[in-house]
mmCIF file of C-alpha atoms in Angstrom:
data_model
loop_
_atom_site.group_PDB
_atom_site.id
_atom_site.type_symbol
_atom_site.label_atom_id
_atom_site.label_comp_id
_atom_site.label_asym_id
_atom_site.label_seq_id
_atom_site.Cartn_x
_atom_site.Cartn_y
_atom_site.Cartn_z
ATOM 1 C CA MET A 186 -39.816 22.142 -74.357
ATOM 2 C CA GLY A 187 -36.553 22.895 -72.599
ATOM 3 C CA SER A 188 -38.206 25.760 -70.810
ATOM 4 C CA SER A 189 -41.134 23.523 -69.967
ATOM 5 C CA GLY A 190 -38.712 20.988 -68.586
ATOM 6 C CA ILE A 191 -37.114 23.633 -66.415
ATOM 7 C CA ASN A 192 -40.521 24.804 -65.227
ATOM 8 C CA ALA A 193 -41.539 21.245 -64.509
ATOM 9 C CA GLU A 194 -38.388 20.820 -62.469
ATOM 10 C CA TYR A 195 -39.120 24.082 -60.695
ATOM 11 C CA MET A 196 -42.675 22.953 -59.989
ATOM 12 C CA GLY A 197 -41.273 19.701 -58.626
ATOM 13 C CA SER A 198 -39.031 21.676 -56.323
ATOM 14 C CA SER A 199 -42.022 23.781 -55.333
ATOM 15 C CA GLY A 200 -43.828 20.554 -54.591
ATOM 16 C CA ILE A 201 -41.074 19.572 -52.199
ATOM 17 C CA ASN A 202 -41.234 22.951 -50.532
ATOM 18 C CA ALA A 203 -45.007 22.720 -50.390
ATOM 19 C CA GLU A 204 -44.629 19.388 -48.661
ATOM 20 C CA TYR A 205 -42.186 20.991 -46.239
ATOM 21 C CA MET A 206 -44.575 23.868 -45.606
ATOM 22 C CA GLY A 207 -47.351 21.405 -45.042
ATOM 23 C CA SER A 208 -45.204 19.541 -42.566
ATOM 24 C CA SER A 209 -44.342 22.833 -40.888
ATOM 25 C CA GLY A 210 -48.031 23.551 -40.654
ATOM 26 C CA ILE A 211 -48.627 20.221 -38.974
ATOM 27 C CA ASN A 212 -45.840 20.940 -36.528
ATOM 28 C CA ALA A 213 -47.188 24.414 -35.896
ATOM 29 C CA GLU A 214 -50.507 22.821 -35.055
ATOM 30 C CA TYR A 215 -48.825 20.551 -32.526
ATOM 31 C CA MET A 216 -46.153 22.959 -31.291
ATOM 32 C CA GLY A 217 -47.296 25.977 -29.397
ATOM 33 C CA SER A 218 -50.779 26.046 -30.953
ATOM 34 C CA SER A 219 -53.133 28.523 -29.358
ATOM 35 C CA GLY A 220 -55.596 25.727 -28.575
ATOM 36 C CA ILE A 221 -53.098 23.689 -26.588
ATOM 37 C CA ASN A 222 -51.777 26.705 -24.737
ATOM 38 C CA ALA A 223 -55.324 27.847 -24.028
ATOM 39 C CA GLU A 224 -55.814 24.529 -22.240
ATOM 40 C CA TYR A 225 -52.770 25.294 -20.090
ATOM 41 C CA MET A 226 -54.183 28.720 -19.265
ATOM 42 C CA GLY A 227 -57.427 27.038 -18.275
ATOM 43 C CA MET A 228 -55.454 24.627 -16.100
ATOM 44 C CA ALA A 229 -53.703 27.581 -14.462
ATOM 45 C CA LEU A 230 -57.077 29.106 -13.621
ATOM 46 C CA ILE A 231 -58.358 25.822 -12.167
ATOM 47 C CA VAL A 232 -55.229 25.256 -10.077
ATOM 48 C CA GLY A 233 -55.260 28.896 -9.009
ATOM 49 C CA ALA A 234 -58.845 28.479 -7.858
ATOM 50 C CA ILE A 235 -57.974 25.322 -5.904
ATOM 51 C CA TYR A 236 -55.059 27.065 -4.184
ATOM 52 C CA TRP A 237 -56.925 30.368 -3.932
ATOM 53 C CA GLN A 238 -55.201 32.818 -1.574
ATOM 54 C CA ILE A 239 -53.254 30.286 0.485
ATOM 55 C CA ASP A 240 -53.112 31.304 4.130
ATOM 56 C CA ARG A 241 -49.969 31.407 6.228
ATOM 57 C CA SER A 242 -50.894 28.564 8.535
ATOM 58 C CA GLN A 243 -48.659 25.545 9.005
ATOM 59 C CA ALA A 244 -50.693 23.587 6.462
ATOM 60 C CA GLY A 245 -50.579 26.598 4.159
ATOM 61 C CA MET A 246 -46.785 26.422 4.127
ATOM 62 C CA MET A 247 -46.916 22.899 2.727
ATOM 63 C CA ASP A 248 -49.543 23.986 0.213
ATOM 64 C CA ARG A 249 -47.195 26.677 -1.043
ATOM 65 C CA ILE A 250 -44.457 24.125 -1.674
ATOM 66 C CA SER A 251 -46.923 21.873 -3.513
ATOM 67 C CA LEU A 252 -48.145 24.781 -5.638
ATOM 68 C CA ILE A 253 -44.613 25.816 -6.603
ATOM 69 C CA SER A 254 -43.726 22.215 -7.452
ATOM 70 C CA PHE A 255 -46.847 21.789 -9.576
ATOM 71 C CA GLY A 256 -46.341 25.126 -11.304
ATOM 72 C CA ILE A 257 -42.742 24.326 -12.261
ATOM 73 C CA LEU A 258 -43.792 20.885 -13.526
ATOM 74 C CA MET A 259 -46.587 22.312 -15.681
ATOM 75 C CA VAL A 260 -44.258 24.917 -17.172
ATOM 76 C CA ALA A 261 -41.827 22.139 -18.105
ATOM 77 C CA PHE A 262 -44.683 20.263 -19.819
ATOM 78 C CA LEU A 263 -45.879 23.395 -21.653
ATOM 79 C CA PRO A 264 -43.678 22.801 -24.743
ATOM 80 C CA PHE A 265 -44.218 19.008 -24.678
ATOM 81 C CA ASP A 266 -45.101 18.986 -28.389
ATOM 82 C CA GLU A 267 -41.522 19.973 -29.156
ATOM 83 C CA LEU A 268 -41.002 16.212 -29.177
ATOM 84 C CA LEU A 269 -42.568 16.208 -32.649
ATOM 85 C CA LEU A 270 -40.149 18.753 -34.065
ATOM 86 C CA PHE A 271 -37.506 16.465 -35.573
ATOM 87 C CA PRO A 272 -39.240 13.068 -35.821
ATOM 88 C CA LYS A 273 -42.000 14.649 -37.910
ATOM 89 C CA ILE A 274 -39.884 16.445 -40.499
ATOM 90 C CA ARG A 275 -36.585 14.535 -40.417
ATOM 91 C CA LYS A 276 -37.084 12.970 -43.873
ATOM 92 C CA ILE A 277 -37.876 16.291 -45.508
ATOM 93 C CA TYR A 278 -34.966 17.962 -43.729
ATOM 94 C CA LEU A 279 -32.529 15.288 -44.928
ATOM 95 C CA ARG A 280 -33.727 15.517 -48.505
ATOM 96 C CA GLU A 281 -33.509 19.290 -48.677
ATOM 97 C CA GLN A 282 -30.263 19.506 -46.714
ATOM 98 C CA GLU A 283 -28.554 16.979 -48.984
ATOM 99 C CA SER A 284 -29.737 18.911 -52.033
ATOM 100 C CA GLY A 285 -27.805 21.916 -50.706
ATOM 101 C CA GLN A 286 -30.738 24.143 -49.772
ATOM 102 C CA TYR A 287 -29.353 24.853 -46.299
ATOM 103 C CA ARG A 288 -26.822 23.694 -43.745
ATOM 104 C CA THR A 289 -27.817 21.637 -40.714
ATOM 105 C CA SER A 290 -26.914 24.473 -38.368
ATOM 106 C CA ALA A 291 -29.171 26.946 -40.207
ATOM 107 C CA PHE A 292 -32.109 24.554 -40.108
ATOM 108 C CA TYR A 293 -31.468 23.652 -36.460
ATOM 109 C CA PHE A 294 -31.256 27.208 -35.143
ATOM 110 C CA GLY A 295 -34.144 28.390 -37.267
ATOM 111 C CA ARG A 296 -36.504 25.659 -36.144
ATOM 112 C CA THR A 297 -35.538 25.531 -32.464
ATOM 113 C CA ILE A 298 -35.452 29.269 -31.809
ATOM 114 C CA ALA A 299 -38.599 30.221 -33.731
ATOM 115 C CA ASP A 300 -41.084 28.843 -31.204
ATOM 116 C CA LEU A 301 -39.177 29.730 -28.030
ATOM 117 C CA PRO A 302 -40.517 33.310 -27.593
ATOM 118 C CA TYR A 303 -44.064 32.031 -28.058
ATOM 119 C CA SER A 304 -43.594 29.408 -25.347
ATOM 120 C CA MET A 305 -41.993 31.943 -23.011
ATOM 121 C CA VAL A 306 -44.971 34.289 -23.322
ATOM 122 C CA PHE A 307 -47.389 31.543 -22.331
ATOM 123 C CA ALA A 308 -45.087 30.468 -19.512
ATOM 124 C CA PHE A 309 -45.140 34.049 -18.197
ATOM 125 C CA LEU A 310 -48.946 34.116 -18.320
ATOM 126 C CA PHE A 311 -49.155 30.729 -16.623
ATOM 127 C CA GLY A 312 -46.838 31.865 -13.836
ATOM 128 C CA LEU A 313 -48.675 35.187 -13.490
ATOM 129 C CA ILE A 314 -52.048 33.485 -13.003
ATOM 130 C CA LEU A 315 -50.742 30.998 -10.456
ATOM 131 C CA TYR A 316 -48.733 33.542 -8.510
ATOM 132 C CA TYR A 317 -51.483 36.039 -7.792
ATOM 133 C CA MET A 318 -54.439 33.661 -7.582
ATOM 134 C CA ALA A 319 -52.613 31.561 -4.995
ATOM 135 C CA GLY A 320 -51.667 34.655 -3.013
ATOM 136 C CA LEU A 321 -47.910 34.239 -3.014
ATOM 137 C CA GLN A 322 -45.922 37.166 -1.606
ATOM 138 C CA ASN A 323 -47.244 40.415 -3.065
ATOM 139 C CA ASP A 324 -43.854 41.871 -3.834
ATOM 140 C CA ALA A 325 -42.756 43.100 -7.267
ATOM 141 C CA THR A 326 -39.168 41.954 -6.810
ATOM 142 C CA LYS A 327 -40.213 38.463 -5.760
ATOM 143 C CA PHE A 328 -42.622 38.208 -8.687
ATOM 144 C CA ALA A 329 -39.852 39.283 -11.071
ATOM 145 C CA ILE A 330 -37.587 36.576 -9.640
ATOM 146 C CA TRP A 331 -40.407 34.026 -9.954
ATOM 147 C CA THR A 332 -40.807 35.038 -13.601
ATOM 148 C CA GLY A 333 -37.080 34.585 -14.207
ATOM 149 C CA ILE A 334 -37.211 31.101 -12.678
ATOM 150 C CA ILE A 335 -40.188 30.203 -14.883
ATOM 151 C CA GLN A 336 -38.384 31.382 -18.021
ATOM 152 C CA ALA A 337 -35.249 29.395 -17.160
ATOM 153 C CA VAL A 338 -37.344 26.270 -16.584
ATOM 154 C CA ILE A 339 -39.258 26.489 -19.863
ATOM 155 C CA PHE A 340 -36.025 27.136 -21.772
ATOM 156 C CA CYS A 341 -34.507 24.009 -20.260
ATOM 157 C CA GLY A 342 -37.689 21.955 -20.639
ATOM 158 C CA SER A 343 -37.969 22.905 -24.287
ATOM 159 C CA SER A 344 -34.287 22.096 -24.850
ATOM 160 C CA MET A 345 -34.592 18.673 -23.252
ATOM 161 C CA LEU A 346 -37.719 17.773 -25.236
ATOM 162 C CA ILE A 347 -36.129 18.853 -28.516
ATOM 163 C CA ALA A 348 -33.038 16.787 -27.692
ATOM 164 C CA ILE A 349 -35.080 13.707 -26.846
ATOM 165 C CA GLY A 350 -37.001 14.131 -30.098
ATOM 166 C CA SER A 351 -33.724 14.232 -32.024
ATOM 167 C CA LEU A 352 -32.472 11.071 -30.309
ATOM 168 C CA ALA A 353 -35.632 9.049 -31.045
ATOM 169 C CA LYS A 354 -36.671 7.562 -34.353
ATOM 170 C CA ASN A 355 -40.368 8.191 -33.813
ATOM 171 C CA PHE A 356 -42.757 10.021 -31.536
ATOM 172 C CA GLU A 357 -43.674 6.923 -29.516
ATOM 173 C CA THR A 358 -40.071 6.378 -28.437
ATOM 174 C CA SER A 359 -39.496 10.044 -27.680
ATOM 175 C CA ASN A 360 -42.695 10.152 -25.613
ATOM 176 C CA ILE A 361 -41.511 7.271 -23.441
ATOM 177 C CA LEU A 362 -38.085 8.839 -22.907
ATOM 178 C CA ALA A 363 -39.506 12.275 -22.122
ATOM 179 C CA THR A 364 -41.977 10.890 -19.598
ATOM 180 C CA PHE A 365 -39.211 8.924 -17.897
ATOM 181 C CA PHE A 366 -36.901 11.930 -17.518
ATOM 182 C CA LEU A 367 -39.630 14.336 -16.423
ATOM 183 C CA LEU A 368 -40.961 11.949 -13.774
ATOM 184 C CA LEU A 369 -37.441 11.157 -12.564
ATOM 185 C CA PHE A 370 -36.652 14.843 -12.177
ATOM 186 C CA MET A 371 -40.048 15.498 -10.614
ATOM 187 C CA VAL A 372 -39.676 13.080 -7.696
ATOM 188 C CA THR A 373 -36.334 14.662 -6.770
ATOM 189 C CA ASP A 374 -37.579 18.262 -6.738
ATOM 190 C CA GLY A 375 -37.850 18.529 -2.942
ATOM 191 C CA ASN A 376 -41.638 18.371 -2.715
ATOM 192 C CA TRP A 377 -42.351 14.657 -2.825
ATOM 193 C CA VAL A 378 -39.305 13.663 -0.790
ATOM 194 C CA GLN A 379 -37.206 15.981 1.356
ATOM 195 C CA LEU A 380 -33.844 16.564 -0.287
ATOM 196 C CA ASP A 381 -31.887 15.234 2.699
ATOM 197 C CA LYS A 382 -34.002 12.063 2.702
ATOM 198 C CA ILE A 383 -33.030 11.041 -0.821
ATOM 199 C CA PRO A 384 -30.678 8.001 -0.765
ATOM 200 C CA HIS A 385 -27.011 8.984 -1.034
ATOM 201 C CA TRP A 386 -26.484 7.089 -4.262
ATOM 202 C CA LEU A 387 -29.277 9.113 -5.919
ATOM 203 C CA ARG A 388 -28.519 12.559 -4.515
ATOM 204 C CA TRP A 389 -26.559 13.504 -7.604
ATOM 205 C CA LEU A 390 -29.933 13.790 -9.365
ATOM 206 C CA ARG A 391 -30.742 16.968 -7.430
ATOM 207 C CA TYR A 392 -27.845 18.703 -9.178
ATOM 208 C CA VAL A 393 -28.975 17.800 -12.714
ATOM 209 C CA SER A 394 -32.747 17.972 -12.205
ATOM 210 C CA PHE A 395 -33.831 21.287 -13.701
ATOM 211 C CA LEU A 396 -37.256 20.734 -12.123
ATOM 212 C CA GLY A 397 -35.660 20.335 -8.695
ATOM 213 C CA LEU A 398 -33.437 23.366 -9.177
ATOM 214 C CA GLY A 399 -36.471 25.394 -10.257
ATOM 215 C CA VAL A 400 -38.619 24.275 -7.318
ATOM 216 C CA GLN A 401 -35.839 24.965 -4.830
ATOM 217 C CA ALA A 402 -35.291 28.439 -6.286
ATOM 218 C CA GLY A 403 -39.037 29.104 -6.243
ATOM 219 C CA CYS A 404 -39.350 28.005 -2.617
ATOM 220 C CA LYS A 405 -36.345 30.079 -1.571
ATOM 221 C CA ASN A 406 -37.867 33.104 -3.258
ATOM 222 C CA GLU A 407 -41.282 32.600 -1.649
ATOM 223 C CA PHE A 408 -40.352 31.624 1.895
ATOM 224 C CA SER A 409 -37.511 34.088 2.472
ATOM 225 C CA GLY A 410 -38.870 36.854 4.714
ATOM 226 C CA LEU A 411 -42.268 35.163 5.072
ATOM 227 C CA GLU A 412 -43.907 35.111 8.501
ATOM 228 C CA THR A 413 -46.130 32.154 9.299
ATOM 229 C CA GLN A 414 -49.216 31.881 11.462
ATOM 230 C CA CYS A 415 -51.064 29.174 13.353
ATOM 231 C CA ASP A 416 -54.819 28.740 13.135
ATOM 232 C CA ALA A 417 -56.904 27.748 16.160
ATOM 233 C CA LYS A 418 -56.913 24.066 15.276
ATOM 234 C CA GLU A 419 -53.135 23.946 14.908
ATOM 235 C CA VAL A 420 -52.704 25.685 18.266
ATOM 236 C CA GLU A 421 -55.060 23.181 19.875
ATOM 237 C CA LEU A 422 -53.175 20.250 18.375
ATOM 238 C CA GLY A 423 -49.790 21.778 19.211
ATOM 239 C CA VAL A 424 -48.444 21.530 15.682
ATOM 240 C CA CYS A 425 -47.120 25.093 15.306
ATOM 241 C CA SER A 426 -43.662 24.043 14.195
ATOM 242 C CA PHE A 427 -42.749 27.091 12.100
ATOM 243 C CA THR A 428 -42.822 30.789 12.856
ATOM 244 C CA THR A 429 -40.947 31.986 9.759
ATOM 245 C CA GLY A 430 -40.508 30.901 6.188
ATOM 246 C CA ASP A 431 -36.779 30.415 6.812
ATOM 247 C CA GLU A 432 -37.614 27.657 9.278
ATOM 248 C CA VAL A 433 -39.681 25.951 6.588
ATOM 249 C CA LEU A 434 -36.725 26.153 4.201
ATOM 250 C CA LYS A 435 -34.414 24.620 6.801
ATOM 251 C CA SER A 436 -36.856 21.757 7.376
ATOM 252 C CA ARG A 437 -36.858 21.011 3.613
ATOM 253 C CA ALA A 438 -33.061 21.370 3.239
ATOM 254 C CA MET A 439 -33.518 24.432 1.015
ATOM 255 C CA TYR A 440 -32.210 27.186 3.273
ATOM 256 C CA ASP A 441 -28.803 27.422 1.559
ATOM 257 C CA VAL A 442 -30.235 27.553 -1.965
ATOM 258 C CA ASP A 443 -28.774 30.293 -4.169
ATOM 259 C CA ILE A 444 -31.486 31.391 -6.613
ATOM 260 C CA GLY A 445 -29.106 32.952 -9.119
ATOM 261 C CA GLN A 446 -26.830 29.922 -9.095
ATOM 262 C CA ASN A 447 -29.772 27.565 -9.592
ATOM 263 C CA CYS A 448 -31.013 29.552 -12.580
ATOM 264 C CA LEU A 449 -27.507 29.610 -14.052
ATOM 265 C CA VAL A 450 -27.216 25.830 -13.695
ATOM 266 C CA ILE A 451 -30.649 25.386 -15.301
ATOM 267 C CA CYS A 452 -29.491 27.428 -18.300
ATOM 268 C CA MET A 453 -26.268 25.412 -18.532
ATOM 269 C CA ILE A 454 -28.291 22.189 -18.526
ATOM 270 C CA ALA A 455 -30.431 23.684 -21.277
ATOM 271 C CA LEU A 456 -27.365 24.424 -23.389
ATOM 272 C CA PHE A 457 -26.184 20.849 -22.874
ATOM 273 C CA TRP A 458 -29.511 19.540 -24.195
ATOM 274 C CA ARG A 459 -29.320 21.938 -27.146
ATOM 275 C CA ILE A 460 -25.924 20.519 -28.115
ATOM 276 C CA VAL A 461 -27.280 16.988 -27.792
ATOM 277 C CA ALA A 462 -30.219 17.966 -30.010
ATOM 278 C CA TYR A 463 -27.900 19.244 -32.733
ATOM 279 C CA ILE A 464 -25.784 16.099 -32.639
ATOM 280 C CA GLY A 465 -28.874 13.916 -32.797
ATOM 281 C CA LEU A 466 -30.303 15.846 -35.731
ATOM 282 C CA ARG A 467 -27.094 15.776 -37.729
ATOM 283 C CA PHE A 468 -25.920 12.208 -37.183
ATOM 284 C CA LEU A 469 -28.798 9.947 -36.138
ATOM 285 C CA PHE A 470 -31.268 8.168 -38.430
ATOM 286 C CA THR A 471 -29.773 9.739 -41.551
ATOM 287 C CA GLY A 472 -28.944 6.542 -43.409
ATOM 288 C CA LYS A 473 -25.258 7.537 -43.466
ATOM 289 C CA THR A 474 -22.247 7.064 -41.235
ATOM 290 C CA CYS A 475 -20.979 9.872 -39.035
ATOM 291 C CA ARG A 476 -17.949 10.302 -41.329
ATOM 292 C CA GLU A 477 -20.172 10.636 -44.374
ATOM 293 C CA ARG A 478 -22.296 13.248 -42.609
ATOM 294 C CA LEU A 479 -19.183 15.206 -41.608
ATOM 295 C CA GLU A 480 -17.876 15.148 -45.147
ATOM 296 C CA GLY A 481 -21.261 16.020 -46.637
#
């Protein structure tokens, strides 16, 4: 009977783990599932077809900026289901962590790092499709830089979404917060409003907007060394304002952008969000005070 009792206890523990595995399965379905990412690949093909082989006319220059802005935004949305990571399994995590099965740090790093390579692969494929279908500069070095920008953006986007999920009690709240931040960062990326036209009291946003930093780096990479053209209609209308990509960058207040510095800042912002995510996971919605969690 004693042995049976032990086995029953073991089976109970297995039940808890089975519940955890089931929850992990649900999260796996939401986070980085092949179906969801396949939709993003389909979107990349559709957008690539719409922007197919952009010419170097004056209008084409603006189309390139719009494409880069849209591409960076979509990459940031790629891991959107990371919002479900902590709200979905917080109760199970708290129960198992308090029973001594693992430390918060082990759970945090294990869960947040596991899906990152998967997201980065799909981000690379997304960027690859857009880059060559749209006819951006056919240069290996520039494509490599574009890929680096994409990877920095998805790392930061994933970090921010995980952090927001840890700060919210449920998915509905986290969804509202994530949408707010992404839209706020989107409108200050340099595409919708020129950077030097943003009101002075809001210009600080350009330095913390990872979307803006990514778009600016992408535009700097694409327009540097690019020669523009004017089609017959533009010549007739007298709207040939730009002869080089550098002139386009100057008109959008992006000429002095340092690509490496922007990517470094994006990664620093990502690390900030990762720290916030850890704090949120450890101390919020646990049913205990911060002191009790520190002593536990």
